[in-house]
Amino acid sequence: MAMKAIVKSVISGDSLLLRGNPGPQGQIPKERVLHLADIQAPRMGTASREDEDWAFESREFLRSIAVGKPVTFTSTHSLPPSDDVPRDIGSAEINGVDLANELLKNGWAKLKDLKRDPTEDDLRKREIEAEARAAGKGIWNPHGPKARTTNYLMPTDSQGFITEWKGRPIDGLVEQVKDGSTLRIRLIMPDGDHQFVNVALAGVRCARVASKPGETSEQWGEEAKFFTESRLLQRYVKVQLLSLPNAAPTPFQAGANASAPPPATIFIGTVLHPAGNVAEHLVAAGLARVVDWHAGMLASGGGMERLRAAEKAAKEKRAYLYANASAPSAKSNGSTLNGNSRSFDATVVRVWSADQISVVDRETGKERRLQLSSTRGPRISDPKQAYWAQEAREFLRKRLIGKHVKVHVDFIRPREGDFEERQAATVRYGGQNANIAEQLIEKGLAGVVRHKRDDEDRSPDYDKLMAAEQAAATEGRGMHSGKDVPAPKQPLNISESAHRATTFVNGFKRLGRIPAVVEYVAAGSRYKIFLPKDNQVLTLVLSGIRAPRTARNASEASEPYGHESAEFATRRYMQRDVEIEIHDADKSGGFIGALYLNKTENAAVTLVKEGLATVHPYSADNLPWAKQLYDAEAEAKQAKRNIWKEYDEGAEQAEVDAPKEDANGPLKTEYLDVIISDVRTKPQFGFSIQILNTEGIASLEKLMRDFSLHHKTVAAPAGFVPRGGDLVSAKFTDGQWYRARVRRASPIKKEAEVTFIDYGNQDTVGFKDIRPLDPKFRSLPGQAQDARLSFVKLVAPDSEYYDEAVDRFRALCEGRKLVANIDHREGPQLHLRLIDPTDPAVAQDPYASINVDLVREGLATIDRKGCKYLSAYPAMAKKLREAINTAKRDRAGMFEFGDIEEDE
């Protein structure tokens, strides 16, 4: 009885693999093998056996007329099944043409020796065979087959083969479909040889199909295999090999020392049929998923975009693999996210790391911290990544800081462990609307996050990012170079101490303007500056102005407009390329000078003009741009900006017109009982006093009693780390606890430099001997006051008499109750004339003092530069000149070898 089927494939010139039609519910059709009766064709080879002569040509003839065609066949004899596939011997016709006769007619098969009496049909077939033989057709060709080599195994030098043929179209014949996206293809090489290769379709992956008895195929695996087989099996295609099956690029791999990879068992490539790319059809049918990390291979021809479009269509239809696909989440649509605009124009104000920036919305003025979508930068904390982390941060800084960008928030990354919730965004800049993340990845300065398969929270340019990463890895750029780059050296902090800072001042003055980068803004007038050329950092204090102070810790309060001043400076100067000029250094190691943006904008003038700083006349008057500062302040006052919001010009004019005490004039005599509580010699000579017979001292005595009891019962808090400016309790070398203020702290050394605020002395104390100051001990102000000698200064520190002068001062003053007169106030510092009440000369001479005694002993000189008020005390000036003359006459102290006093 005649049966009908479809020719699935041709096994050889005399054997067919047939299949039925799919079932009504799409069931996979059954298969059977049909051997054409009474004829014999050359056998195809295998990995262990070569082709017989003319085997490929014979099979090729039958393939060209039969594959994919409906066939009518008759079984004359059944053979034992193979792998549950029925086998028959019989005849077959296509469109009324008998296949056996057609093969004999064209010389691609020959008749077997018959063991029966020939029938009329047998005799006709012999005549057909004889005609073909006489004509030299097919296997009867007297010249023999064309010489060729057929390699049934994958190339042994996989890397060399892919390097030679990558991206070049090669004709191929699909010999086997292993699963919907994995094919075994016979490549017809240009030289005529045949090379078998296994190819995984680029950009897609189908469900696996069972390959061994007892295995179970994944869901929809058989359907995907049938889909591909029915379209490509034993069809000619164009193959483009793209890559070895390496995993996605992994940065920081050793390149030079890596061993050669083993031979590959599969290549990744595209397979193009005249009807199109089967990978795209598989995805559109819902029988394959898109493989993200193949994006780099498919970027150039737009292949990934077509796959994504097909994937979108399959999800909308909920086909096969996408039957349970969720609808696009609301969070990925709409114009707002958590009440904020998803798309907005902004200005970049800070680069936090290789993948995080802060921007200010140009419409609302709100600052927003963003994570670059689907981007992971190298980490500065990892020594292997530190160099590239710094390079990536610098790349972002140079391209984005202060620039106008277009932001689209793609999704919100939820809080995880120590990581806060973060907005993930695509940031574009420049006339070409370039995606900064793509540029960063392309240069090998960041990688792409591998999202979960159905995770829709990703960059809209995800495939472009993957392509950029592939390009960077291929070219060995940045962190894909395989180079073991040491971590960058930490910059030298030249503001660590006043002594260190002073050694750099003269050199900086000679240099004039110095290129620099603003690393951090501590306050409107205080900046941390990085000098790239010398790998140094310093603290810069703007000269000529005073900006309101900002709170350094939770226990402090900012001065009015302190926060606004610091925020303005941060947004305008943070991480910008600037130029600085250095004029001097202060007592704490900070450098005093100017900061310029874009070569012309003086930061001090800008802050004053915005009403976020005031002119400091004492330091401003000697600056070349003093007029600019005063003009800027006048403009800010006129506009009533910020600090000058409540400015009253009439009240200020009345104050100017009122009689005013000369700043350098004499003060009213004010005698105080004091005790010298501390004497310091670094960074320069000075001392601290306590004013006796006051409520403060009485309160201090009570406080210290309570303080001692408090620290006997209270344990140290775990993990407390003091910071600069903190008020703390600290244990002094005498084992007692005292109130102190932290000057600077070192978490590495676990120690801090502190000043004891009730006595004025300083010490370095370990963290274990420091505790937070209990609020009940904070109300009483510090009882130590900073002071210096009026009118005079001790001999210079480089003098051989300096130690003698300090020792003499200690002997006369330290720990003793003295009488002091305040001759001048310089901010919080008091200029004092110290009087020993036990000295008999005091009763007869109103100008007798320890100040004069030190001059008379040749251990101090008149300080005309530091004490400009001297002329307001003519009698005192006369007394000091007499003391100088006495010292010279007696060759006392520094005058031991003659008159060495500077020409005044």
Short mmCIF file of C-alpha atoms in Angstrom, two decimals, residues 364-571:
data_model
loop_
_atom_site.label_atom_id
_atom_site.label_comp_id
_atom_site.label_asym_id
_atom_site.label_seq_id
_atom_site.Cartn_x
_atom_site.Cartn_y
_atom_site.Cartn_z
CA THR A 364 14.53 71.97 40.05
CA GLY A 365 18.08 72.53 41.37
CA LYS A 366 17.85 69.22 43.22
CA GLU A 367 20.99 67.11 43.51
CA ARG A 368 20.64 63.41 42.60
CA ARG A 369 23.20 60.64 42.95
CA LEU A 370 23.16 58.21 40.01
CA GLN A 371 24.54 54.80 39.20
CA LEU A 372 25.36 54.26 35.50
CA SER A 373 22.90 51.62 34.31
CA SER A 374 24.22 48.07 33.85
CA THR A 375 27.77 49.32 34.45
CA ARG A 376 30.27 48.07 37.03
CA GLY A 377 33.48 49.99 37.48
CA PRO A 378 36.71 48.65 39.01
CA ARG A 379 36.96 49.06 42.78
CA ILE A 380 39.57 51.34 44.35
CA SER A 381 39.71 49.04 47.40
CA ASP A 382 41.07 46.11 45.36
CA PRO A 383 44.83 46.52 44.73
CA LYS A 384 44.49 44.78 41.35
CA GLN A 385 41.74 47.18 40.29
CA ALA A 386 42.87 50.37 42.01
CA TYR A 387 44.86 51.75 39.06
CA TRP A 388 41.97 51.28 36.62
CA ALA A 389 39.47 52.59 39.17
CA GLN A 390 41.44 55.83 39.34
CA GLU A 391 41.77 55.97 35.54
CA ALA A 392 38.02 55.44 35.12
CA ARG A 393 37.17 58.11 37.68
CA GLU A 394 39.51 60.54 35.99
CA PHE A 395 37.99 59.70 32.57
CA LEU A 396 34.53 60.57 33.90
CA ARG A 397 35.81 63.69 35.66
CA LYS A 398 37.46 65.12 32.56
CA ARG A 399 34.46 64.46 30.33
CA LEU A 400 31.55 65.23 32.62
CA ILE A 401 32.36 67.46 35.56
CA GLY A 402 30.54 70.76 35.17
CA LYS A 403 29.06 69.65 31.84
CA HIS A 404 25.45 69.69 30.69
CA VAL A 405 24.11 66.13 30.33
CA LYS A 406 20.82 64.44 29.48
CA VAL A 407 19.71 61.91 32.08
CA HIS A 408 17.17 59.12 31.80
CA VAL A 409 16.52 57.12 34.97
CA ASP A 410 16.05 53.53 33.80
CA PHE A 411 15.21 51.88 37.11
CA ILE A 412 15.82 52.06 40.85
CA ARG A 413 18.26 49.59 42.33
CA PRO A 414 16.78 48.52 45.69
CA ARG A 415 18.72 48.67 48.95
CA GLU A 416 20.89 45.58 49.50
CA GLY A 417 22.89 45.05 52.71
CA ASP A 418 25.27 47.98 53.08
CA PHE A 419 24.30 49.41 49.67
CA GLU A 420 21.68 52.14 49.70
CA GLU A 421 18.89 52.47 47.18
CA ARG A 422 20.29 54.00 44.02
CA GLN A 423 18.81 55.45 40.83
CA ALA A 424 20.32 53.74 37.78
CA ALA A 425 20.43 55.99 34.74
CA THR A 426 21.70 56.40 31.21
CA VAL A 427 23.73 59.62 30.96
CA ARG A 428 24.34 61.19 27.55
CA TYR A 429 26.45 64.23 26.76
CA GLY A 430 27.79 66.26 23.87
CA GLY A 431 26.36 67.02 20.45
CA GLN A 432 26.26 63.33 19.53
CA ASN A 433 24.34 62.40 22.71
CA ALA A 434 27.05 59.86 23.49
CA ASN A 435 26.36 57.36 26.27
CA ILE A 436 29.18 57.91 28.76
CA ALA A 437 28.85 54.33 30.07
CA GLU A 438 29.41 52.95 26.58
CA GLN A 439 32.54 55.06 26.15
CA LEU A 440 33.83 54.02 29.56
CA ILE A 441 33.34 50.32 28.79
CA GLU A 442 34.77 50.64 25.30
CA LYS A 443 38.02 51.94 26.75
CA GLY A 444 38.23 48.98 29.12
CA LEU A 445 37.60 51.15 32.20
CA ALA A 446 34.43 49.38 33.32
CA GLY A 447 32.50 46.17 32.75
CA VAL A 448 28.87 45.28 32.07
CA VAL A 449 26.63 43.87 34.79
CA ARG A 450 25.32 40.38 33.98
CA HIS A 451 21.59 40.64 34.62
CA LYS A 452 19.35 37.68 35.30
CA ARG A 453 17.63 36.29 32.22
CA ASP A 454 14.23 37.91 32.75
CA ASP A 455 15.50 41.00 34.57
CA GLU A 456 14.05 44.00 32.75
CA ASP A 457 15.89 46.45 35.02
CA ARG A 458 18.78 47.17 32.69
CA SER A 459 20.17 49.84 30.41
CA PRO A 460 18.16 50.49 27.23
CA ASP A 461 21.57 50.38 25.48
CA TYR A 462 22.49 47.07 27.10
CA ASP A 463 23.44 45.37 23.84
CA LYS A 464 25.64 48.32 22.87
CA LEU A 465 27.34 48.12 26.25
CA MET A 466 27.99 44.40 25.70
CA ALA A 467 29.37 45.14 22.24
CA ALA A 468 31.64 47.82 23.69
CA GLU A 469 32.93 45.37 26.28
CA GLN A 470 33.57 42.74 23.60
CA ALA A 471 35.53 45.29 21.55
CA ALA A 472 37.59 46.31 24.60
CA ALA A 473 38.37 42.68 25.42
CA THR A 474 39.29 41.87 21.81
CA GLU A 475 41.66 44.84 21.62
CA GLY A 476 43.04 44.22 25.13
CA ARG A 477 42.17 47.71 26.31
CA GLY A 478 42.30 48.91 29.91
CA MET A 479 41.52 46.29 32.49
CA HIS A 480 41.29 43.64 29.73
CA SER A 481 44.96 44.14 28.86
CA GLY A 482 46.14 41.41 31.21
CA LYS A 483 48.79 43.77 32.58
CA ASP A 484 49.45 43.63 36.30
CA VAL A 485 49.47 47.36 37.05
CA PRO A 486 50.44 48.31 40.63
CA ALA A 487 48.04 50.41 42.67
CA PRO A 488 48.77 54.16 42.42
CA LYS A 489 50.79 55.69 45.24
CA GLN A 490 48.91 57.72 47.80
CA PRO A 491 49.54 61.44 47.30
CA LEU A 492 51.78 63.16 49.85
CA ASN A 493 49.83 65.44 52.20
CA ILE A 494 52.01 68.55 52.43
CA SER A 495 49.49 70.23 54.76
CA GLU A 496 50.03 67.57 57.42
CA SER A 497 51.83 70.06 59.66
CA ALA A 498 52.78 73.70 59.67
CA HIS A 499 56.48 72.80 59.56
CA ARG A 500 56.06 70.71 56.40
CA ALA A 501 53.84 73.32 54.71
CA THR A 502 56.31 76.14 55.40
CA THR A 503 59.07 74.37 53.47
CA PHE A 504 56.98 74.49 50.28
CA VAL A 505 55.78 78.10 50.42
CA ASN A 506 58.75 79.81 48.73
CA GLY A 507 58.85 77.24 45.92
CA PHE A 508 55.14 77.71 45.25
CA LYS A 509 55.56 81.48 45.23
CA ARG A 510 58.20 81.21 42.51
CA LEU A 511 55.96 78.98 40.38
CA GLY A 512 53.08 81.46 40.30
CA ARG A 513 49.91 79.76 39.09
CA ILE A 514 49.97 76.00 39.55
CA PRO A 515 47.62 73.56 37.71
CA ALA A 516 45.53 71.60 40.21
CA VAL A 517 42.30 69.71 40.82
CA VAL A 518 39.82 70.46 43.61
CA GLU A 519 39.47 67.15 45.48
CA TYR A 520 37.08 68.28 48.20
CA VAL A 521 35.33 71.40 49.46
CA ALA A 522 35.36 71.62 53.27
CA ALA A 523 33.83 75.10 53.42
CA GLY A 524 33.27 78.06 51.14
CA SER A 525 36.85 79.24 51.60
CA ARG A 526 38.62 75.96 52.43
CA TYR A 527 39.56 73.33 49.81
CA LYS A 528 41.50 70.11 49.51
CA ILE A 529 43.66 70.47 46.40
CA PHE A 530 45.41 67.75 44.37
CA LEU A 531 48.57 68.57 42.41
CA PRO A 532 48.71 65.87 39.68
CA LYS A 533 52.22 66.67 38.51
CA ASP A 534 53.81 66.06 41.93
CA ASN A 535 51.17 63.67 43.36
CA GLN A 536 50.63 65.94 46.36
CA VAL A 537 47.57 67.15 48.23
CA LEU A 538 47.26 70.32 50.27
CA THR A 539 44.69 72.41 52.08
CA LEU A 540 44.02 75.77 50.45
CA VAL A 541 42.46 78.67 52.37
CA LEU A 542 41.28 81.55 50.16
CA SER A 543 43.02 84.75 51.16
CA GLY A 544 41.18 88.05 51.58
CA ILE A 545 37.80 86.61 52.55
CA ARG A 546 35.98 84.89 55.39
CA ALA A 547 33.25 82.34 54.58
CA PRO A 548 30.74 81.26 57.24
CA ARG A 549 31.81 78.11 59.07
CA THR A 550 30.03 74.81 58.55
CA ALA A 551 29.39 72.29 61.31
CA ARG A 552 32.14 69.68 61.47
CA ASN A 553 30.09 67.22 63.53
CA ALA A 554 26.59 66.67 64.87
CA SER A 555 27.30 68.54 68.11
CA GLU A 556 28.20 71.77 66.29
CA ALA A 557 25.96 74.27 64.56
CA SER A 558 26.85 75.90 61.26
CA GLU A 559 27.09 79.66 61.07
CA PRO A 560 24.32 81.33 59.06
CA TYR A 561 24.81 80.62 55.34
CA GLY A 562 27.70 78.26 56.12
CA HIS A 563 25.93 75.35 54.42
CA GLU A 564 24.90 77.48 51.44
CA SER A 565 28.44 78.78 50.99
CA ALA A 566 29.95 75.30 51.07
CA GLU A 567 27.28 73.91 48.72
CA PHE A 568 27.83 76.71 46.21
CA ALA A 569 31.58 76.13 46.24
CA THR A 570 31.08 72.38 45.92
CA ARG A 571 28.85 72.68 42.88
#
